[in-house]
């Protein structure tokens, strides 16, 4: 077997093989200066607005901002607690939830009493229950009176749901079996559902009615 050639003889060959194109010529034109021209400063708009928006301190002021950006049938959303779940709702949405008890005939109007948040494109009013930690502490205590203090009251925002129909899902069959025991059981189940249509989101004046007991609250967290 002939001896292997030294690496010094192979290195120039590899260098010539990798160089497939000729080197680029030096630039002939000069680049423009990096300093600003004498015409004046740049006319581009600033990245951030010069003046920040002042947030409202009271509920009536916040409601006025929401009303300026939306109407009762468009531009608003709300977070509501229904059937142990939190839903994001808009006007004219169709909501499907597990069957509500007691059964209400189609056409019945239901009022949302557990509204966690209502807002528009840029502003929102949130209740303390909108926070996940606060909601977990409230759920499971069994105190229904706590919902009235933790959610948005009806004199701030209201929304009604209309029952469309009560339906059921296709039949589901579940086979249970135990090995070497001779035990077999088939469970058939149809999940019931209720379809609801979301109505308009009506914003109030943000002032507690005089008929209600307690002092007037100006703001919501």
Coordinates of C-alpha atoms in Angstrom, one line a residue:
X1 CA 0.0 0.0 0.0
X2 CA 1.4 3.4 -1.0
X3 CA 2.0 5.8 1.8
X4 CA -0.6 8.5 2.5
X5 CA 0.4 12.0 1.2
X6 CA 1.0 14.6 3.9
X7 CA -1.7 17.1 4.8
X8 CA 0.4 20.0 3.6
X9 CA 0.0 18.9 0.0
X10 CA -3.9 18.5 0.3
X11 CA -4.6 21.9 2.0
X12 CA -3.9 24.1 -1.1
X13 CA -6.1 21.9 -3.3
X14 CA -9.0 22.2 -0.9
X15 CA -8.6 25.9 -0.7
X16 CA -8.7 26.3 -4.5
X17 CA -11.8 23.9 -4.8
X18 CA -13.8 26.0 -2.3
X19 CA -13.2 29.3 -4.1
X20 CA -15.9 29.0 -6.8
X21 CA -16.3 32.8 -7.6
X22 CA -13.9 35.7 -8.0
X23 CA -13.8 38.1 -5.1
X24 CA -16.1 41.2 -5.3
X25 CA -14.5 44.5 -6.4
X26 CA -14.3 47.3 -3.9
X27 CA -17.3 49.8 -4.0
X28 CA -16.9 52.8 -6.3
X29 CA -19.6 55.1 -4.8
X30 CA -19.4 56.6 -1.3
X31 CA -22.1 56.0 1.3
X32 CA -24.3 58.9 2.5
X33 CA -23.2 60.5 5.8
X34 CA -24.8 59.2 8.9
X35 CA -25.3 62.6 10.4
X36 CA -28.8 64.3 9.9
X37 CA -29.0 66.7 7.1
X38 CA -29.3 70.4 7.4
X39 CA -32.9 70.4 6.2
X40 CA -34.2 69.8 9.7
X41 CA -35.2 67.0 12.2
X42 CA -37.0 63.9 11.1
X43 CA -40.7 64.2 10.4
X44 CA -41.6 60.6 11.5
X45 CA -44.2 60.3 14.3
X46 CA -43.0 59.3 17.8
X47 CA -43.1 55.6 18.8
X48 CA -45.2 56.4 21.9
X49 CA -48.0 59.0 22.4
X50 CA -46.9 62.1 24.1
X51 CA -49.8 62.2 26.6
X52 CA -51.2 59.1 28.4
X53 CA -54.9 58.5 28.8
X54 CA -56.3 59.3 32.2
X55 CA -58.2 56.3 33.6
X56 CA -61.5 57.0 35.3
X57 CA -61.8 56.8 39.1
X58 CA -65.6 56.2 39.4
X59 CA -68.0 53.7 37.8
X60 CA -70.2 56.4 36.1
X61 CA -67.1 57.8 34.3
X62 CA -66.0 54.3 33.2
X63 CA -69.5 53.6 31.9
X64 CA -69.4 56.8 29.9
X65 CA -66.2 55.6 28.2
X66 CA -67.7 52.3 27.4
X67 CA -70.8 53.9 25.9
X68 CA -68.7 56.2 23.8
X69 CA -67.0 53.2 22.1
X70 CA -70.0 50.9 21.6
X71 CA -73.8 50.4 21.6
X72 CA -76.1 47.9 23.3
X73 CA -76.0 45.6 20.3
X74 CA -72.4 45.8 19.2
X75 CA -68.9 46.7 20.5
X76 CA -69.4 45.1 24.0
X77 CA -68.5 41.9 25.6
X78 CA -68.9 40.3 29.0
X79 CA -67.6 37.4 31.1
X80 CA -70.4 35.6 32.9
X81 CA -70.5 32.6 35.2
X82 CA -73.1 30.1 34.1
X83 CA -73.5 26.4 34.9
X84 CA -70.2 26.4 36.9
X85 CA -68.3 27.7 33.9
X86 CA -67.0 31.1 32.7
X87 CA -68.2 32.2 29.2
X88 CA -67.1 35.1 27.0
X89 CA -70.3 36.4 25.5
X90 CA -71.2 38.9 22.8
X91 CA -74.7 40.2 21.7
X92 CA -76.6 37.7 19.4
X93 CA -74.3 34.8 20.3
X94 CA -75.8 31.3 20.6
X95 CA -74.6 29.6 23.7
X96 CA -74.9 25.8 24.3
X97 CA -74.7 24.7 27.9
X98 CA -75.6 21.5 29.8
X99 CA -79.3 21.3 30.5
X100 CA -80.4 24.0 32.9
X101 CA -82.7 22.9 35.7
X102 CA -85.6 23.5 36.2
X103 CA -86.5 23.2 32.5
X104 CA -87.8 26.4 30.9
X105 CA -89.9 26.3 27.8
X106 CA -88.5 27.8 24.6
X107 CA -88.9 31.6 24.5
X108 CA -88.3 32.1 28.2
X109 CA -86.0 35.0 29.1
X110 CA -83.3 34.5 31.8
X111 CA -81.3 37.3 33.4
X112 CA -77.5 36.9 34.0
X113 CA -76.8 37.6 37.7
X114 CA -73.2 36.6 37.8
X115 CA -71.3 39.0 35.4
X116 CA -67.6 39.1 36.1
X117 CA -66.5 41.6 33.5
X118 CA -67.9 43.9 30.9
X119 CA -65.8 45.9 28.4
X120 CA -65.3 47.4 25.0
X121 CA -62.3 47.6 22.6
X122 CA -60.1 49.6 25.0
X123 CA -61.8 49.7 28.4
X124 CA -63.3 47.2 30.8
X125 CA -65.0 47.1 34.2
X126 CA -63.9 44.1 36.2
X127 CA -65.3 42.7 39.5
X128 CA -63.1 41.1 42.2
X129 CA -64.5 37.7 41.2
X130 CA -62.9 38.1 37.7
X131 CA -59.6 37.2 39.4
X132 CA -58.9 33.5 39.3
X133 CA -57.7 33.3 42.9
X134 CA -60.7 35.1 44.2
X135 CA -63.1 33.0 42.1
X136 CA -61.5 29.8 43.4
X137 CA -62.1 30.9 47.0
X138 CA -65.7 31.8 46.3
X139 CA -66.7 28.7 44.4
X140 CA -67.3 25.8 46.8
X141 CA -68.2 27.8 49.9
X142 CA -71.9 27.4 49.3
X143 CA -72.6 31.0 50.1
X144 CA -74.8 32.4 47.3
X145 CA -74.8 35.9 49.0
X146 CA -71.1 36.2 48.2
X147 CA -71.8 36.4 44.5
X148 CA -73.8 39.6 44.9
X149 CA -70.9 41.4 46.4
X150 CA -68.2 39.9 44.1
X151 CA -69.9 40.3 40.7
X152 CA -71.0 43.3 38.7
X153 CA -74.4 44.6 40.1
X154 CA -77.4 45.0 37.7
X155 CA -77.3 48.8 38.0
X156 CA -73.9 48.7 36.2
X157 CA -74.6 46.1 33.4
X158 CA -77.4 43.8 32.5
X159 CA -77.9 41.0 29.9
X160 CA -80.7 38.6 29.2
X161 CA -80.6 35.1 27.6
X162 CA -83.5 33.6 25.6
X163 CA -84.1 29.8 25.6
X164 CA -84.1 28.5 22.1
X165 CA -84.4 24.7 22.6
X166 CA -83.5 21.7 24.7
X167 CA -81.8 18.9 22.8
X168 CA -79.7 15.8 23.4
X169 CA -76.5 14.5 22.0
X170 CA -76.3 11.1 20.1
X171 CA -76.4 7.9 22.1
X172 CA -73.1 7.0 23.9
X173 CA -72.5 3.4 24.9
X174 CA -69.9 2.5 27.4
X175 CA -69.0 -1.2 28.1
X176 CA -67.7 -2.2 31.5
X177 CA -66.1 -5.6 31.9
X178 CA -64.1 -7.5 34.5
X179 CA -61.7 -10.2 33.5
X180 CA -62.5 -13.7 34.7
X181 CA -65.5 -12.5 36.7
X182 CA -68.2 -12.9 34.1
X183 CA -69.2 -9.3 34.6
X184 CA -70.3 -7.2 31.7
X185 CA -72.5 -4.1 31.7
X186 CA -73.4 -1.6 29.0
X187 CA -74.2 1.9 30.0
X188 CA -76.2 4.1 27.5
X189 CA -76.2 7.9 28.0
X190 CA -77.5 10.9 26.1
X191 CA -76.1 14.2 27.3
X192 CA -78.8 17.0 27.4
X193 CA -78.1 20.5 26.2
X194 CA -79.8 23.9 26.3
X195 CA -79.3 26.5 23.6
X196 CA -79.5 30.1 24.6
X197 CA -79.3 33.3 22.5
X198 CA -77.5 36.3 24.1
X199 CA -79.4 39.5 24.1
X200 CA -78.2 43.1 24.2
X201 CA -75.8 44.2 26.8
X202 CA -77.4 47.2 28.6
X203 CA -75.2 49.5 30.6
X204 CA -76.6 51.4 33.5
X205 CA -75.8 54.7 35.0
X206 CA -73.4 53.3 37.6
X207 CA -75.4 54.7 40.6
X208 CA -77.0 52.3 43.1
X209 CA -80.8 52.8 43.4
X210 CA -82.0 54.4 46.5
X211 CA -84.3 51.5 47.3
X212 CA -81.4 49.2 47.9
X213 CA -79.9 49.0 51.3
X214 CA -76.3 50.1 52.0
X215 CA -74.1 53.0 51.0
X216 CA -73.4 53.9 47.4
X217 CA -70.2 52.5 45.8
X218 CA -68.5 54.6 43.2
X219 CA -66.0 52.2 41.7
X220 CA -65.3 48.6 40.9
X221 CA -61.9 46.9 40.8

